[in-house]
Amino acid sequence: MVSSFIKPALIILFLTSLSFLYAQNNQKNVVLHGDFADPTIVRDGNTFYMTHSSYDYYPGLLIWKSTDLVNWTPVTRALNTNCGNVWAPDFVKYKDKFYIYFPTDKGGNYVITADKPEGPWSEPVKINIDGIDPGHIAAPDGHRYLYVNGGRAAELSPDGLKIVGDIKDVYSGWQYPLEWGTECFCLESPKLTYRNGYYYLTSAEGGTSGPATSHMAVVARSTSPLGPWENSPYNPLIKTWKGSEPWVSKGHATIFADGDNNWFAVYHAYERGNLPLGRSTIIEPVVWTDDGWCKVKNNELNYKIINNNKIEPDDFSGSTLKLQWSFSGLDNLTEYKLENGALRLEAVPNKMRVLQAITGDYAYETSVKIEAGKGVETGLLVYYNQSAFAGIAFKDGKVFSYSKGKKHWGGEFKAPECRYLKLKMDYYTVSMSYSRDGINWKPYDVALDVSGYQTNMLGGFSSLKVGIFCRGEGPVLIDDFKYKVIE
């Protein structure tokens, strides 16, 4: 007989398993809340790896790992060479090697390679094909192809590192009804997979921001990797139909399978009312029809946010930088050091250098200790980009604030012993304080509204991140970073 102690344990285990299977196979899961746009997933055995656009964040291409498509942990940053703004990558495995193809604002596309997703990753190799949002496919005969926006494609060399054929127009997209209300036609994000004799091409249309209903993902198929393509009668695969839905501007989807032939779509979307947080990553199940097309498994709006993106306190005592951090304004990784239990960042004139972390929290409190010499300005921000930020700063013994990237009209206070700065974010209202010892805090005299720091207002496809900045000439020591979510 099973003891009375074991019976409840078995019941709990059974119910937990059922809950996991439901979450994996039925529910729409927001697995990365915050600015994790343009997701791309690759499977290696029973493990999945995912990366995203990393814009000007440096080092870039943060890779996440999961065995259940629900719980994700960061494992490495694959791009350690500054290539400029990095958008919409494609993460693929071909034979025994991994590839990440990505475009940059410096023109052209690049690829990096590794024997395993955890790295080490190679230096970037430039591929001579213009366009954005590269998508890779390998045919059963070993020929490899790279698609880019606008329905264009070219053949790759066997090693996947260069174009060997002419760039051809092979797909014109799917024409949606014009009354749907979109930002543009914008045929982008070609992502390809092969199943049962067909190549399936999933593309984005409608523009990636603008009206809540603009973005979408559409599907086409062909018996050849270069077409001709037949559009799905069930299009669109992913779309926001009403501005009142909880997640808007849904699109940029990729379809993929797990090891048990369960199929999913991974895509991005803005949370309605929270555009400053950027585009989150969502995974939901898809099913195949009898006539060989994929559809979302259910149309219910039952999204569940799973907080895999967690910012941790940091005393910078480690030998390597935590994966939550990246930089804006750095040219190479020699411009910062971890030494003596602090992060040393070199300030330069006329340029902001920002240590930043992506947050997906609506309300939080964060503080940091900063040491800076004469003539060096530094501070703690909610940071959108180099021209749009808000927060508290100090320079040469005076404390002041920034709003919309400019010095705010609020007070400028003498605080020659100031070493600690604090921000409290409460649904886009930012309040600030400062201290000499991190214990006794003086409130700053104004609060700031940052609800307009989002792409429909400012452009740039960024989000509000926690940032610690410096500019001037000389070193800045960053230490004792704290962060806590306000429930």
Coordinates of C-alpha atoms in Angstrom, one line a residue:
M1 CA 0.0 0.0 0.0
V2 CA 1.1 3.6 -0.6
S3 CA 1.5 5.4 2.6
S4 CA -0.7 8.3 3.6
F5 CA 2.3 10.6 3.2
I6 CA 3.2 9.5 -0.3
K7 CA -0.3 9.7 -1.6
P8 CA -0.6 13.6 -1.3
A9 CA 2.9 13.9 -2.7
L10 CA 2.0 11.9 -5.8
I11 CA -1.2 13.9 -6.2
I12 CA 0.8 17.2 -6.1
L13 CA 3.3 15.9 -8.6
F14 CA 0.5 14.8 -10.9
L15 CA -1.2 18.1 -10.7
T16 CA 2.0 20.0 -11.2
S17 CA 2.7 17.9 -14.4
L18 CA -0.8 18.6 -15.7
S19 CA -0.3 22.3 -15.0
F20 CA 3.0 22.3 -16.9
L21 CA 1.5 20.4 -19.9
Y22 CA -1.4 22.9 -20.0
A23 CA 1.0 25.9 -19.9
Q24 CA 3.2 24.4 -22.6
N25 CA 0.5 23.1 -25.0
N26 CA -2.5 25.5 -24.5
Q27 CA -1.7 28.8 -23.0
K28 CA -0.1 31.9 -24.5
N29 CA 2.9 32.6 -22.3
V30 CA 4.7 35.9 -22.1
V31 CA 8.0 34.4 -21.3
L32 CA 10.2 37.6 -21.4
H33 CA 8.4 40.7 -20.1
G34 CA 10.2 43.8 -21.3
D35 CA 12.0 44.8 -24.4
F36 CA 12.8 41.4 -26.0
A37 CA 11.8 42.0 -29.6
D38 CA 12.2 39.9 -32.8
P39 CA 12.6 36.6 -31.0
T40 CA 14.3 33.6 -32.8
I41 CA 14.5 30.1 -31.3
V42 CA 16.7 27.1 -32.1
R43 CA 16.3 23.6 -30.6
D44 CA 19.3 21.4 -29.7
G45 CA 18.0 18.0 -28.6
N46 CA 15.6 18.7 -25.7
T47 CA 17.0 22.2 -25.1
F48 CA 15.8 25.5 -26.7
Y49 CA 17.9 28.6 -27.1
M50 CA 16.6 32.1 -28.0
T51 CA 18.0 35.5 -28.9
H52 CA 16.5 38.9 -29.9
S53 CA 17.3 42.3 -31.4
S54 CA 19.9 44.0 -29.3
Y55 CA 19.9 47.4 -30.9
D56 CA 23.0 49.4 -29.8
Y57 CA 23.4 47.3 -26.6
Y58 CA 26.9 46.1 -26.2
P59 CA 27.8 43.3 -25.8
G60 CA 24.8 42.1 -27.8
L61 CA 22.7 39.1 -28.7
L62 CA 21.9 37.8 -25.3
I63 CA 21.1 34.1 -25.5
W64 CA 18.5 32.5 -23.3
K65 CA 18.0 28.8 -22.5
S66 CA 15.0 26.6 -21.7
T67 CA 14.0 22.9 -21.5
D68 CA 10.2 23.6 -21.3
L69 CA 9.6 26.8 -23.3
V70 CA 8.2 28.3 -20.1
N71 CA 11.2 28.9 -17.8
W72 CA 14.2 30.7 -19.4
T73 CA 17.6 31.7 -18.1
P74 CA 20.3 33.8 -19.8
V75 CA 23.5 31.9 -20.7
T76 CA 25.8 34.2 -22.7
R77 CA 26.1 37.3 -24.9
A78 CA 27.1 36.1 -28.3
L79 CA 28.2 39.4 -29.9
N80 CA 31.3 41.0 -28.4
T81 CA 32.3 43.2 -31.3
N82 CA 30.6 46.5 -31.8
C83 CA 28.7 46.3 -35.1
G84 CA 26.3 49.1 -34.5
N85 CA 22.6 48.7 -34.0
V86 CA 21.7 45.0 -34.3
W87 CA 18.1 44.0 -35.4
A88 CA 16.0 40.9 -36.0
P89 CA 18.5 38.0 -36.0
D90 CA 17.9 34.4 -37.1
F91 CA 19.3 31.7 -34.8
V92 CA 19.8 28.4 -36.6
K93 CA 21.5 25.1 -36.3
Y94 CA 23.0 23.4 -39.4
K95 CA 24.6 20.0 -39.0
D96 CA 26.8 20.4 -35.9
K97 CA 27.2 24.2 -35.9
F98 CA 25.1 27.1 -34.7
Y99 CA 24.7 30.3 -36.7
I100 CA 23.2 33.7 -35.9
Y101 CA 22.5 35.9 -38.9
F102 CA 21.8 39.6 -38.2
P103 CA 21.6 43.0 -39.9
T104 CA 23.0 46.3 -38.6
D105 CA 22.5 50.0 -39.3
K106 CA 26.0 50.1 -40.8
G107 CA 24.7 48.2 -43.8
G108 CA 24.7 44.6 -44.9
N109 CA 24.2 41.5 -42.8
Y110 CA 26.6 39.5 -40.6
V111 CA 26.9 36.0 -39.3
I112 CA 28.6 34.6 -36.2
T113 CA 29.1 30.9 -35.5
A114 CA 29.7 28.5 -32.6
D115 CA 30.0 24.8 -31.8
K116 CA 27.5 25.3 -29.0
P117 CA 25.0 28.1 -28.1
E118 CA 26.9 28.8 -24.8
G119 CA 29.9 29.8 -27.0
P120 CA 32.5 30.8 -27.6
W121 CA 31.2 32.7 -30.6
S122 CA 33.2 33.7 -33.6
E123 CA 33.9 37.2 -34.8
P124 CA 31.3 38.6 -37.1
V125 CA 31.6 37.8 -40.8
K126 CA 29.9 40.3 -43.2
I127 CA 27.6 38.8 -45.9
N128 CA 27.2 40.7 -49.1
I129 CA 23.4 41.0 -49.1
D130 CA 21.5 44.2 -48.3
G131 CA 18.2 44.2 -46.4
I132 CA 17.0 43.4 -42.8
D133 CA 15.5 40.5 -40.9
P134 CA 17.6 37.6 -42.5
G135 CA 16.0 34.2 -42.5
H136 CA 18.0 31.0 -43.2
I137 CA 16.8 27.7 -44.7
A138 CA 18.7 24.5 -45.7
A139 CA 17.2 22.2 -48.3
P140 CA 17.5 18.4 -47.9
D141 CA 20.0 18.4 -50.7
G142 CA 22.4 20.6 -48.7
H143 CA 21.8 23.9 -50.5
R144 CA 21.4 26.8 -48.2
Y145 CA 19.5 30.1 -48.7
L146 CA 19.2 33.4 -47.0
Y147 CA 16.0 35.5 -47.2
V148 CA 15.7 39.2 -46.3
N149 CA 12.9 41.7 -46.2
G150 CA 10.9 42.5 -49.4
G151 CA 10.6 38.8 -50.3
R152 CA 14.2 38.6 -51.6
A153 CA 16.5 35.6 -51.3
A154 CA 19.9 34.3 -52.4
E155 CA 21.8 31.1 -52.2
L156 CA 24.5 30.8 -49.5
S157 CA 27.9 29.0 -49.7
P158 CA 28.0 25.5 -48.1
D159 CA 29.6 27.0 -45.0
G160 CA 26.9 29.6 -44.7
L161 CA 29.3 32.6 -44.7
K162 CA 28.8 34.2 -48.1
I163 CA 26.3 34.7 -50.9
V164 CA 27.1 32.7 -54.0
G165 CA 24.1 33.4 -56.2
D166 CA 22.0 36.3 -57.5
I167 CA 19.6 38.0 -55.1
K168 CA 16.1 37.3 -56.5
D169 CA 12.6 38.6 -55.8
V170 CA 10.7 35.4 -54.9
Y171 CA 7.7 36.4 -52.7
S172 CA 5.4 39.4 -52.9
G173 CA 3.5 38.8 -49.6
W174 CA -0.1 38.4 -48.7
Q175 CA -2.5 41.3 -49.4
Y176 CA -4.6 42.0 -46.4
P177 CA -7.8 44.2 -46.5
L178 CA -6.7 47.9 -46.5
E179 CA -9.4 48.8 -44.1
W180 CA -7.6 46.9 -41.4
G181 CA -5.6 50.0 -40.4
T182 CA -1.9 49.4 -40.7
E183 CA 1.3 51.4 -40.5
C184 CA 2.7 50.2 -43.9
F185 CA 2.8 47.0 -46.0
C186 CA 6.4 46.4 -44.8
L187 CA 7.0 42.8 -45.9
E188 CA 9.7 41.7 -43.3
S189 CA 10.9 39.0 -41.0
P190 CA 11.1 36.0 -43.4
K191 CA 11.4 32.9 -41.2
L192 CA 11.5 29.5 -42.8
T193 CA 10.9 25.9 -41.7
Y194 CA 10.5 22.6 -43.6
R195 CA 7.7 20.1 -42.9
N196 CA 6.3 17.1 -44.8
G197 CA 7.6 18.1 -48.2
Y198 CA 6.8 21.8 -47.9
Y199 CA 8.8 24.9 -47.1
Y200 CA 6.8 27.2 -44.8
L201 CA 7.6 30.9 -45.0
T202 CA 6.3 33.1 -42.1
S203 CA 6.6 36.8 -42.7
A204 CA 5.7 40.0 -40.9
E205 CA 3.4 42.6 -42.5
G206 CA 1.7 45.8 -41.5
G207 CA 4.5 47.6 -39.8
T208 CA 5.9 46.9 -36.3
S209 CA 4.4 49.8 -34.4
G210 CA 1.9 52.5 -35.2
P211 CA -1.8 51.5 -34.8
A212 CA -2.4 48.7 -32.3
T213 CA -3.9 46.5 -35.1
S214 CA -1.1 47.1 -37.7
H215 CA 1.4 44.3 -37.1
M216 CA 0.8 40.7 -38.1
A217 CA 2.4 37.4 -39.2
V218 CA 1.4 35.6 -42.4
V219 CA 2.2 32.2 -43.8
A220 CA 3.0 30.8 -47.2
R221 CA 4.3 27.5 -48.5
S222 CA 6.1 26.0 -51.4
T223 CA 7.7 22.7 -52.5
S224 CA 10.9 24.6 -53.4
P225 CA 13.0 26.8 -51.1
L226 CA 12.8 29.7 -53.6
G227 CA 9.1 29.4 -54.4
P228 CA 6.7 30.0 -56.0
W229 CA 4.8 30.5 -52.8
E230 CA 1.1 29.8 -52.1
N231 CA -0.4 31.9 -49.3
S232 CA -2.3 30.3 -46.5
P233 CA -6.1 30.5 -46.6
Y234 CA -6.0 30.9 -42.9
N235 CA -3.9 34.1 -42.9
P236 CA -3.0 35.9 -40.7
L237 CA -1.5 33.5 -38.3
I238 CA -0.9 36.2 -35.6
K239 CA -2.6 39.5 -35.4
T240 CA -4.2 42.1 -33.0
W241 CA -7.8 42.5 -34.1
K242 CA -8.9 45.3 -31.6
G243 CA -7.0 48.0 -29.8
S244 CA -8.7 46.9 -26.6
E245 CA -6.9 43.6 -26.6
P246 CA -4.3 43.0 -23.8
W247 CA -1.4 42.6 -26.3
V248 CA -1.1 44.9 -29.3
S249 CA 1.0 45.1 -32.4
K250 CA 1.5 41.3 -32.4
G251 CA 3.8 40.0 -35.1
H252 CA 7.3 38.9 -36.3
A253 CA 6.5 35.2 -35.7
T254 CA 8.5 32.1 -36.2
I255 CA 6.9 28.6 -36.1
F256 CA 8.9 25.7 -34.6
A257 CA 8.5 22.3 -33.1
D258 CA 9.6 20.6 -29.9
G259 CA 11.0 17.0 -29.8
D260 CA 7.5 15.5 -29.5
N261 CA 6.1 17.2 -32.6
N262 CA 4.2 19.9 -30.7
W263 CA 4.3 23.1 -32.7
F264 CA 4.5 26.7 -31.5
A265 CA 4.7 30.3 -32.6
V266 CA 7.1 32.7 -30.9
Y267 CA 6.5 36.4 -31.6
H268 CA 6.6 39.8 -30.0
A269 CA 3.9 42.3 -28.9
Y270 CA 3.4 45.4 -26.8
E271 CA 1.3 45.2 -23.6
R272 CA -1.6 47.6 -24.0
G273 CA -1.0 50.7 -21.9
N274 CA 2.7 49.8 -21.3
L275 CA 4.4 50.7 -24.5
P276 CA 7.4 52.2 -22.7
L277 CA 8.4 48.6 -21.6
G278 CA 9.0 47.7 -25.3
R279 CA 8.0 44.5 -27.1
S280 CA 7.8 41.3 -25.0
T281 CA 8.3 37.7 -26.2
I282 CA 5.3 35.5 -26.3
I283 CA 5.0 31.8 -27.1
E284 CA 1.8 30.0 -28.0
P285 CA 0.8 26.7 -29.5
V286 CA -0.2 26.2 -33.1
V287 CA -1.8 23.2 -34.8
W288 CA -1.8 21.8 -38.3
T289 CA -5.0 21.5 -40.4
D290 CA -5.8 18.5 -42.5
D291 CA -4.9 20.4 -45.6
G292 CA -1.4 21.2 -44.3
W293 CA -1.6 24.7 -42.9
C294 CA -0.8 26.0 -39.4
K295 CA -3.2 27.9 -37.2
V296 CA -3.1 29.2 -33.6
K297 CA -4.4 26.5 -31.3
N298 CA -7.0 28.7 -29.7
N299 CA -8.2 32.3 -30.0
E300 CA -8.8 33.0 -26.3
L301 CA -6.9 36.0 -24.8
N302 CA -5.6 34.0 -21.9
Y303 CA -2.0 35.3 -21.6
K304 CA 0.1 34.5 -18.6
I305 CA 3.1 36.7 -17.8
I306 CA 6.1 34.6 -16.5
N307 CA 8.8 36.8 -15.0
N308 CA 12.0 35.2 -16.4
N309 CA 13.6 38.7 -16.8
K310 CA 14.7 39.5 -13.3
I311 CA 17.1 42.3 -12.5
E312 CA 19.3 41.4 -9.5
P313 CA 21.3 43.6 -7.1
D314 CA 25.0 43.8 -7.9
D315 CA 28.0 44.7 -5.9
F316 CA 30.3 44.2 -8.9
S317 CA 32.6 41.9 -7.0
G318 CA 32.7 39.2 -9.6
S319 CA 35.3 38.7 -12.3
T320 CA 32.8 39.0 -15.1
L321 CA 29.8 41.3 -15.7
K322 CA 26.4 39.9 -15.0
L323 CA 24.4 39.1 -18.1
Q324 CA 21.7 41.5 -17.1
W325 CA 24.1 44.4 -18.0
S326 CA 25.0 45.9 -21.4
F327 CA 26.3 49.2 -22.4
S328 CA 25.3 52.1 -24.7
G329 CA 28.0 54.5 -25.9
L330 CA 31.0 52.1 -25.7
D331 CA 33.2 51.4 -28.7
N332 CA 34.9 48.3 -27.2
L333 CA 34.9 46.3 -24.0
T334 CA 38.3 47.6 -22.8
E335 CA 36.5 50.8 -21.8
Y336 CA 35.3 49.3 -18.6
K337 CA 36.8 47.2 -15.8
L338 CA 35.7 45.2 -12.8
E339 CA 38.3 46.0 -10.1
N340 CA 38.4 46.3 -6.3
G341 CA 34.7 45.4 -6.0
A342 CA 33.4 48.1 -8.3
L343 CA 32.8 48.7 -12.0
R344 CA 35.2 51.4 -13.4
L345 CA 33.8 53.2 -16.5
E346 CA 35.8 55.8 -18.4
A347 CA 33.8 58.9 -19.1
V348 CA 34.5 60.8 -22.3
P349 CA 33.5 64.3 -23.4
N350 CA 30.4 64.9 -25.5
K351 CA 29.2 61.3 -25.3
M352 CA 27.0 59.5 -22.8
R353 CA 28.2 56.1 -21.7
V354 CA 25.4 54.1 -20.1
L355 CA 25.4 50.8 -18.1
Q356 CA 21.9 49.5 -18.6
A357 CA 19.5 46.7 -17.8
I358 CA 16.2 45.8 -19.4
T359 CA 13.3 45.9 -17.0
G360 CA 9.8 44.4 -17.4
D361 CA 8.5 45.7 -14.1
Y362 CA 5.8 48.4 -13.8
A363 CA 6.9 49.6 -10.4
Y364 CA 10.3 49.3 -8.7
E365 CA 12.9 51.1 -6.6
T366 CA 16.6 51.2 -7.6
S367 CA 19.7 52.8 -6.1
V368 CA 23.4 52.9 -6.8
K369 CA 26.6 54.3 -5.3
I370 CA 28.7 56.3 -7.7
E371 CA 32.1 57.9 -7.3
A372 CA 33.2 60.6 -9.8
G373 CA 36.0 63.1 -10.1
K374 CA 35.9 66.8 -10.9
G375 CA 34.3 67.7 -14.2
V376 CA 32.6 64.3 -14.6
E377 CA 28.8 64.1 -14.7
T378 CA 27.0 60.9 -13.7
G379 CA 23.6 59.8 -12.6
L380 CA 20.8 57.2 -12.4
L381 CA 18.2 57.1 -15.1
V382 CA 15.3 55.5 -16.7
Y383 CA 16.9 55.4 -20.1
Y384 CA 15.2 55.2 -23.6
N385 CA 18.1 56.3 -25.8
Q386 CA 20.8 58.9 -26.0
S387 CA 18.3 61.7 -26.5
A388 CA 15.4 60.5 -24.3
F389 CA 16.0 59.8 -20.7
A390 CA 15.0 61.0 -17.2
G391 CA 16.5 60.8 -13.7
I392 CA 18.8 62.3 -11.2
A393 CA 22.4 63.3 -11.6
F394 CA 25.3 65.0 -9.9
K395 CA 28.4 66.9 -11.0
D396 CA 31.0 68.8 -9.0
G397 CA 29.0 68.7 -5.7
K398 CA 25.6 69.7 -7.2
V399 CA 22.5 67.4 -7.7
F400 CA 20.0 68.1 -10.4
S401 CA 17.6 66.1 -12.7
Y402 CA 16.9 65.3 -16.3
S403 CA 13.7 65.0 -18.3
K404 CA 13.3 64.3 -22.0
G405 CA 17.0 64.2 -22.3
K406 CA 17.5 67.7 -21.1
K407 CA 18.3 69.3 -17.8
H408 CA 15.1 69.8 -15.9
W409 CA 13.9 73.1 -14.5
G410 CA 13.7 71.5 -11.0
G411 CA 16.1 72.5 -8.3
E412 CA 19.8 72.2 -8.3
F413 CA 21.1 71.5 -4.8
K414 CA 24.5 71.7 -3.3
A415 CA 25.4 68.2 -2.1
P416 CA 29.2 67.9 -2.0
E417 CA 29.2 64.6 -0.2
C418 CA 26.5 62.9 -2.5
R419 CA 27.5 59.4 -3.4
Y420 CA 24.2 57.6 -3.6
L421 CA 21.2 58.1 -6.0
K422 CA 17.8 56.5 -5.9
L423 CA 14.9 56.2 -8.3
K424 CA 11.4 55.0 -7.7
M425 CA 9.3 54.1 -10.7
D426 CA 5.5 53.8 -10.2
Y427 CA 3.7 53.2 -13.4
Y428 CA 5.7 55.9 -15.3
T429 CA 5.9 58.4 -12.5
V430 CA 9.5 58.8 -11.4
S431 CA 10.5 60.2 -8.0
M432 CA 14.1 60.6 -6.9
S433 CA 16.3 61.1 -3.9
Y434 CA 20.0 61.3 -3.0
S435 CA 22.3 60.5 -0.1
R436 CA 25.8 60.7 1.2
D437 CA 25.8 57.3 3.0
G438 CA 22.9 55.3 1.3
I439 CA 21.0 55.3 4.6
N440 CA 19.7 58.8 5.1
W441 CA 18.0 60.0 1.9
K442 CA 16.9 63.5 0.8
P443 CA 13.9 63.6 -1.6
Y444 CA 14.4 65.6 -4.8
D445 CA 11.9 68.4 -5.2
V446 CA 10.0 67.2 -8.3
A447 CA 8.7 64.0 -9.9
L448 CA 8.7 63.2 -13.6
D449 CA 6.3 61.6 -16.0
V450 CA 7.8 59.2 -18.5
S451 CA 4.7 57.6 -20.0
G452 CA 5.5 59.1 -23.4
Y453 CA 8.9 57.4 -23.7
Q454 CA 7.9 54.9 -26.3
T455 CA 8.3 54.3 -30.0
N456 CA 5.0 55.8 -31.3
M457 CA 6.1 59.1 -29.7
L458 CA 9.9 59.0 -30.1
G459 CA 10.6 56.3 -32.7
G460 CA 13.7 54.2 -32.3
F461 CA 12.1 50.9 -31.1
S462 CA 13.6 51.1 -27.7
S463 CA 12.2 50.9 -24.1
L464 CA 12.7 52.4 -20.7
K465 CA 15.7 50.6 -19.1
V466 CA 17.5 51.2 -15.8
G467 CA 20.6 53.1 -16.7
I468 CA 23.7 54.5 -14.9
F469 CA 25.5 57.1 -17.1
C470 CA 28.6 59.2 -17.2
R471 CA 30.1 61.9 -19.4
G472 CA 33.1 64.2 -19.1
E473 CA 36.7 63.1 -18.8
G474 CA 37.8 60.6 -16.1
P475 CA 36.8 57.4 -14.3
V476 CA 33.5 56.7 -12.6
L477 CA 33.2 53.9 -10.0
I478 CA 29.9 52.2 -9.9
D479 CA 29.0 50.0 -6.8
D480 CA 26.3 48.8 -4.5
F481 CA 23.5 48.6 -7.1
K482 CA 20.1 47.7 -5.6
Y483 CA 16.8 46.8 -7.3
K484 CA 13.5 45.7 -5.8
V485 CA 10.1 45.2 -7.4
I486 CA 7.2 47.1 -5.8
E487 CA 4.3 44.7 -5.7

